[in-house]
Short mmCIF file of C-alpha atoms in Angstrom, two decimals:
data_model
loop_
_atom_site.label_atom_id
_atom_site.label_comp_id
_atom_site.label_asym_id
_atom_site.label_seq_id
_atom_site.Cartn_x
_atom_site.Cartn_y
_atom_site.Cartn_z
CA UNK A 1 29.79 -20.27 -100.64
CA UNK A 2 29.41 -16.81 -101.84
CA UNK A 3 26.00 -14.90 -101.96
CA UNK A 4 24.50 -12.18 -104.05
CA UNK A 5 21.17 -10.32 -104.14
CA UNK A 6 18.53 -11.48 -106.45
CA UNK A 7 17.84 -9.24 -109.14
CA UNK A 8 16.42 -5.65 -107.89
CA UNK A 9 15.77 -6.89 -104.50
CA UNK A 10 17.31 -7.25 -101.08
CA UNK A 11 17.03 -11.14 -101.24
CA UNK A 12 20.34 -12.85 -100.61
CA UNK A 13 20.93 -16.17 -102.55
CA UNK A 14 23.87 -18.50 -102.71
CA UNK A 15 25.89 -18.12 -105.96
CA UNK A 16 24.78 -21.94 -106.62
CA UNK A 17 21.38 -22.84 -106.62
CA UNK A 18 20.50 -26.58 -106.27
CA UNK A 19 18.09 -27.62 -109.11
CA UNK A 20 15.95 -30.64 -107.99
CA UNK A 21 14.38 -31.75 -111.39
CA UNK A 22 15.92 -35.18 -110.80
CA UNK A 23 14.50 -35.56 -107.11
CA UNK A 24 12.35 -38.79 -107.28
CA UNK A 25 12.03 -41.52 -109.74
CA UNK A 26 8.58 -41.06 -111.01
CA UNK A 27 10.03 -40.46 -114.80
CA UNK A 28 11.91 -43.88 -114.71
CA UNK A 29 15.29 -42.05 -113.57
CA UNK A 30 16.52 -39.94 -110.97
CA UNK A 31 17.31 -39.93 -107.44
CA UNK A 32 15.88 -42.04 -104.54
CA UNK A 33 14.83 -40.08 -101.32
CA UNK A 34 17.72 -41.17 -99.42
CA UNK A 35 20.06 -40.19 -102.40
CA UNK A 36 18.12 -36.78 -102.51
CA UNK A 37 18.85 -36.35 -98.94
CA UNK A 38 22.72 -36.91 -99.15
CA UNK A 39 22.62 -34.43 -102.09
CA UNK A 40 20.59 -31.61 -100.10
CA UNK A 41 22.67 -31.84 -97.15
CA UNK A 42 25.97 -31.56 -99.04
CA UNK A 43 24.66 -28.35 -100.61
CA UNK A 44 23.57 -27.03 -97.35
CA UNK A 45 26.82 -28.00 -95.79
CA UNK A 46 28.81 -25.99 -98.30
CA UNK A 47 26.43 -23.05 -97.34
CA UNK A 48 23.82 -23.01 -100.34
CA UNK A 49 20.61 -21.60 -99.48
CA UNK A 50 18.58 -21.51 -102.88
CA UNK A 51 16.52 -24.32 -103.94
CA UNK A 52 14.64 -24.72 -107.30
CA UNK A 53 11.87 -27.20 -108.36
CA UNK A 54 8.77 -27.05 -110.35
CA UNK A 55 5.12 -28.34 -109.97
CA UNK A 56 5.86 -30.83 -112.89
CA UNK A 57 9.37 -32.28 -111.91
CA UNK A 58 8.89 -35.91 -111.31
CA UNK A 59 5.13 -35.68 -111.40
CA UNK A 60 5.23 -33.44 -108.10
CA UNK A 61 7.45 -35.81 -106.24
CA UNK A 62 10.30 -33.04 -106.15
CA UNK A 63 8.43 -30.75 -104.45
CA UNK A 64 7.15 -33.32 -101.86
CA UNK A 65 10.80 -34.47 -101.31
CA UNK A 66 11.95 -30.92 -101.14
CA UNK A 67 9.27 -30.09 -98.68
CA UNK A 68 10.25 -33.01 -96.24
CA UNK A 69 14.06 -31.94 -96.54
CA UNK A 70 13.44 -28.48 -95.58
CA UNK A 71 11.52 -29.74 -92.36
CA UNK A 72 12.72 -27.89 -89.23
CA UNK A 73 14.76 -24.99 -91.18
CA UNK A 74 12.17 -23.58 -93.84
CA UNK A 75 12.90 -19.88 -92.85
CA UNK A 76 16.77 -20.65 -94.01
CA UNK A 77 15.79 -21.46 -97.63
CA UNK A 78 15.19 -19.75 -100.41
CA UNK A 79 12.70 -21.65 -102.25
CA UNK A 80 11.69 -21.58 -105.86
CA UNK A 81 9.21 -23.46 -107.94
CA UNK A 82 7.32 -22.94 -111.15
CA UNK A 83 3.99 -23.19 -112.74
CA UNK A 84 2.65 -23.34 -116.37
CA UNK A 85 2.86 -27.05 -117.33
CA UNK A 86 -0.03 -29.17 -116.51
CA UNK A 87 0.77 -31.39 -113.51
CA UNK A 88 -1.43 -34.41 -111.95
CA UNK A 89 -3.36 -33.09 -109.02
CA UNK A 90 -6.23 -30.82 -109.97
CA UNK A 91 -8.44 -33.28 -111.29
CA UNK A 92 -6.45 -36.09 -110.50
CA UNK A 93 -5.88 -37.44 -113.91
CA UNK A 94 -3.79 -35.82 -116.51
CA UNK A 95 -5.26 -34.43 -119.63
CA UNK A 96 -8.77 -34.03 -118.17
CA UNK A 97 -8.59 -30.40 -117.26
CA UNK A 98 -8.43 -27.87 -120.18
CA UNK A 99 -7.22 -25.28 -117.79
CA UNK A 100 -4.31 -27.27 -115.98
CA UNK A 101 -1.70 -25.62 -117.91
CA UNK A 102 -0.62 -22.22 -119.51
CA UNK A 103 0.32 -19.04 -118.00
CA UNK A 104 -3.43 -17.90 -117.45
CA UNK A 105 -4.65 -16.71 -113.86
CA UNK A 106 -6.90 -19.89 -113.12
CA UNK A 107 -3.92 -22.28 -113.80
CA UNK A 108 -1.60 -20.11 -111.81
CA UNK A 109 -3.89 -20.09 -108.69
CA UNK A 110 -4.71 -23.66 -108.86
CA UNK A 111 -0.85 -24.39 -109.53
CA UNK A 112 0.36 -22.37 -106.37
CA UNK A 113 -2.12 -24.05 -104.22
CA UNK A 114 -1.16 -27.30 -105.15
CA UNK A 115 2.48 -26.78 -104.88
CA UNK A 116 2.26 -25.04 -101.45
CA UNK A 117 0.35 -28.30 -100.25
CA UNK A 118 3.15 -30.61 -101.68
CA UNK A 119 6.11 -28.45 -100.34
CA UNK A 120 4.45 -28.19 -96.96
CA UNK A 121 4.82 -24.49 -96.55
CA UNK A 122 2.52 -21.42 -96.45
CA UNK A 123 4.56 -19.30 -98.73
CA UNK A 124 7.12 -19.45 -102.06
CA UNK A 125 10.12 -17.14 -102.14
CA UNK A 126 10.37 -17.25 -105.64
CA UNK A 127 7.78 -18.22 -108.18
CA UNK A 128 8.60 -18.87 -111.76
CA UNK A 129 6.60 -18.57 -114.71
CA UNK A 130 7.85 -21.81 -116.16
CA UNK A 131 7.43 -21.15 -120.11
CA UNK A 132 5.78 -18.40 -122.09
CA UNK A 133 2.54 -19.89 -123.49
CA UNK A 134 2.41 -17.36 -126.33
CA UNK A 135 -1.39 -16.99 -125.48
CA UNK A 136 -1.88 -15.08 -122.11
CA UNK A 137 -2.06 -11.35 -122.09
CA UNK A 138 0.98 -10.08 -120.26
CA UNK A 139 -1.40 -7.63 -118.13
CA UNK A 140 -3.11 -10.92 -116.83
CA UNK A 141 0.00 -12.55 -115.95
CA UNK A 142 1.67 -9.67 -114.30
CA UNK A 143 -1.61 -8.64 -112.43
CA UNK A 144 -2.39 -12.16 -111.17
CA UNK A 145 1.51 -12.50 -109.98
CA UNK A 146 0.98 -9.36 -108.14
CA UNK A 147 -2.04 -10.52 -106.40
CA UNK A 148 -0.10 -13.74 -105.29
CA UNK A 149 2.39 -11.32 -103.88
CA UNK A 150 -0.08 -9.29 -102.10
CA UNK A 151 -1.71 -12.21 -100.54
CA UNK A 152 1.65 -13.45 -99.11
CA UNK A 153 1.82 -16.56 -101.03
CA UNK A 154 4.49 -15.62 -103.09
CA UNK A 155 7.41 -13.13 -102.16
CA UNK A 156 9.20 -12.51 -105.51
CA UNK A 157 8.55 -13.49 -109.00
CA UNK A 158 10.58 -14.74 -112.25
CA UNK A 159 10.25 -15.85 -115.68
CA UNK A 160 11.96 -18.84 -117.52
CA UNK A 161 12.20 -19.61 -121.25
CA UNK A 162 10.53 -16.50 -122.78
CA UNK A 163 11.74 -14.15 -125.38
CA UNK A 164 13.75 -10.97 -124.54
CA UNK A 165 10.68 -8.90 -125.79
CA UNK A 166 8.23 -10.49 -123.71
CA UNK A 167 10.25 -9.97 -120.46
CA UNK A 168 11.06 -6.48 -121.10
CA UNK A 169 7.57 -5.82 -122.14
CA UNK A 170 6.07 -7.38 -118.91
CA UNK A 171 8.38 -5.64 -116.59
CA UNK A 172 7.71 -2.37 -118.13
CA UNK A 173 4.17 -2.97 -117.70
CA UNK A 174 4.42 -4.06 -114.11
CA UNK A 175 6.31 -1.03 -113.19
CA UNK A 176 3.79 1.40 -115.11
CA UNK A 177 0.90 -0.12 -113.15
CA UNK A 178 2.75 -0.47 -109.75
CA UNK A 179 2.68 -4.36 -110.00
CA UNK A 180 5.35 -6.81 -108.86
CA UNK A 181 8.18 -7.30 -111.59
CA UNK A 182 10.36 -10.20 -112.64
CA UNK A 183 13.62 -10.30 -110.57
CA UNK A 184 15.01 -13.34 -112.27
CA UNK A 185 15.38 -15.01 -115.71
CA UNK A 186 16.09 -18.64 -116.01
CA UNK A 187 17.35 -19.78 -119.37
CA UNK A 188 19.61 -22.68 -120.64
CA UNK A 189 23.15 -21.41 -120.91
CA UNK A 190 26.14 -23.31 -121.17
CA UNK A 191 29.26 -23.47 -123.17
CA UNK A 192 27.35 -25.50 -125.60
CA UNK A 193 24.34 -22.88 -125.58
CA UNK A 194 25.26 -19.45 -125.85
CA UNK A 195 22.54 -17.96 -128.44
CA UNK A 196 21.16 -16.27 -125.42
CA UNK A 197 24.13 -14.04 -125.28
CA UNK A 198 22.45 -12.06 -128.06
CA UNK A 199 19.34 -10.74 -126.60
CA UNK A 200 18.33 -12.30 -123.40
CA UNK A 201 21.24 -11.66 -121.13
CA UNK A 202 21.65 -8.28 -122.26
CA UNK A 203 18.01 -7.67 -121.62
CA UNK A 204 18.59 -9.19 -118.15
CA UNK A 205 21.33 -6.61 -117.35
CA UNK A 206 19.25 -3.80 -118.62
CA UNK A 207 16.21 -4.84 -116.48
CA UNK A 208 18.34 -5.63 -113.48
CA UNK A 209 17.46 -9.29 -113.56
CA UNK A 210 19.72 -12.20 -111.85
CA UNK A 211 20.12 -14.86 -114.71
CA UNK A 212 19.99 -18.43 -113.45
CA UNK A 213 21.27 -21.03 -115.79
CA UNK A 214 19.55 -24.20 -116.41
CA UNK A 215 21.52 -26.99 -117.50
CA UNK A 216 24.91 -25.43 -117.30
CA UNK A 217 26.55 -28.87 -118.01
CA UNK A 218 24.21 -29.59 -120.91
CA UNK A 219 22.76 -32.33 -119.23
CA UNK A 220 26.03 -33.70 -118.22
CA UNK A 221 27.49 -33.73 -121.47
CA UNK A 222 30.14 -31.16 -120.61
CA UNK A 223 31.48 -33.58 -117.99
CA UNK A 224 32.84 -35.75 -120.94
CA UNK A 225 31.20 -38.78 -119.47
CA UNK A 226 28.99 -38.93 -123.09
CA UNK A 227 32.14 -38.68 -125.06
CA UNK A 228 32.35 -42.12 -127.53
CA UNK A 229 35.58 -43.18 -125.70
CA UNK A 230 33.54 -43.18 -122.46
CA UNK A 231 30.57 -45.12 -123.90
CA UNK A 232 31.10 -48.00 -121.45
CA UNK A 233 31.19 -45.70 -118.49
CA UNK A 234 28.09 -43.90 -119.40
CA UNK A 235 26.04 -46.77 -120.55
CA UNK A 236 23.42 -47.00 -117.83
CA UNK A 237 23.28 -43.18 -117.30
CA UNK A 238 23.08 -42.51 -120.85
CA UNK A 239 19.90 -44.44 -121.10
CA UNK A 240 17.97 -41.43 -119.62
CA UNK A 241 18.86 -39.22 -122.50
CA UNK A 242 16.72 -41.51 -124.70
CA UNK A 243 13.50 -41.35 -122.54
CA UNK A 244 10.20 -39.25 -123.79
CA UNK A 245 11.13 -36.46 -121.07
CA UNK A 246 14.76 -35.88 -122.58
CA UNK A 247 13.69 -35.66 -126.05
CA UNK A 248 15.11 -32.36 -127.56
CA UNK A 249 17.75 -31.90 -124.52
CA UNK A 250 20.82 -32.06 -126.52
CA UNK A 251 23.33 -34.77 -127.38
CA UNK A 252 27.00 -34.92 -128.49
CA UNK A 253 27.40 -34.22 -131.99
CA UNK A 254 30.75 -33.44 -133.90
CA UNK A 255 30.91 -29.95 -132.79
CA UNK A 256 30.15 -30.59 -129.26
CA UNK A 257 32.73 -33.34 -128.91
CA UNK A 258 35.47 -31.08 -130.22
CA UNK A 259 34.41 -28.49 -127.44
CA UNK A 260 33.85 -31.13 -124.59
CA UNK A 261 37.25 -32.62 -125.40
CA UNK A 262 38.90 -29.26 -125.08
CA UNK A 263 37.33 -28.70 -121.60
CA UNK A 264 38.56 -32.20 -120.62
CA UNK A 265 41.96 -31.09 -121.69
CA UNK A 266 41.79 -28.16 -119.88
CA UNK A 267 40.73 -29.71 -116.70
CA UNK A 268 43.66 -32.30 -116.69
CA UNK A 269 46.09 -29.20 -117.27
CA UNK A 270 44.61 -27.40 -114.30
CA UNK A 271 44.01 -30.60 -112.28
CA UNK A 272 40.33 -29.91 -112.03
CA UNK A 273 37.27 -31.63 -113.08
CA UNK A 274 35.81 -30.93 -116.84
CA UNK A 275 32.36 -29.78 -114.67
CA UNK A 276 34.57 -27.07 -112.86
CA UNK A 277 36.03 -25.74 -116.03
CA UNK A 278 32.41 -25.63 -117.66
CA UNK A 279 31.11 -23.68 -114.74
CA UNK A 280 33.98 -21.22 -114.49
#
């Protein structure tokens, strides 16, 4: 495993980050604890040190499982989690707390404390703003994140799924006021989703931010297993694509099928998997 610096920082992270959105079975699909352990250990054995989760993943179970898996070697892990989306835990019931969601300071403080408890740690290496809420002023967000850094609860901050102008504005504001700036940008990026190359990735280069691609295999589509000719093979796994949580997360239309078949063909010619081709 190779390592690189995270944005304009001295923090070293492995080239491959282990995403844990499917750690836990609370959403009706996902990996059981023992399967999560096998995935985690295989990643660690390969030299990986960068783990990504979120407060909302499998209703908090992902963070709990990651916390258990890190036990005994927490200092070796670069741990990333996220806030913005409402999660069970503040009031005990979803939908009863008007401020249990969004980018604002109150939700941020509540969310980070809840994540620290689930992860069984006293600090988070990289704290992501999960999605831009289009409401909270940039100065409130950046000052609140800076306060978390100064308090030692968070070491670095990043932003996910926000327009380029929001990210650039936020970093410029942070630099002018001496606050902590974003070092990472997390966006959907794959052979089937390249619109980010118009503004987001050039902006990240300009800002010295590391880009982390979520769903680089487009929910498994780029492995070829969801092609019509593989319908029987993917029948059980394909059911998850039709759950409430997966609405809007792609599919295999005619144009996508053409590209995926090209990926599969190249893989056969090079004697590698379609996933290896898609990630190269």
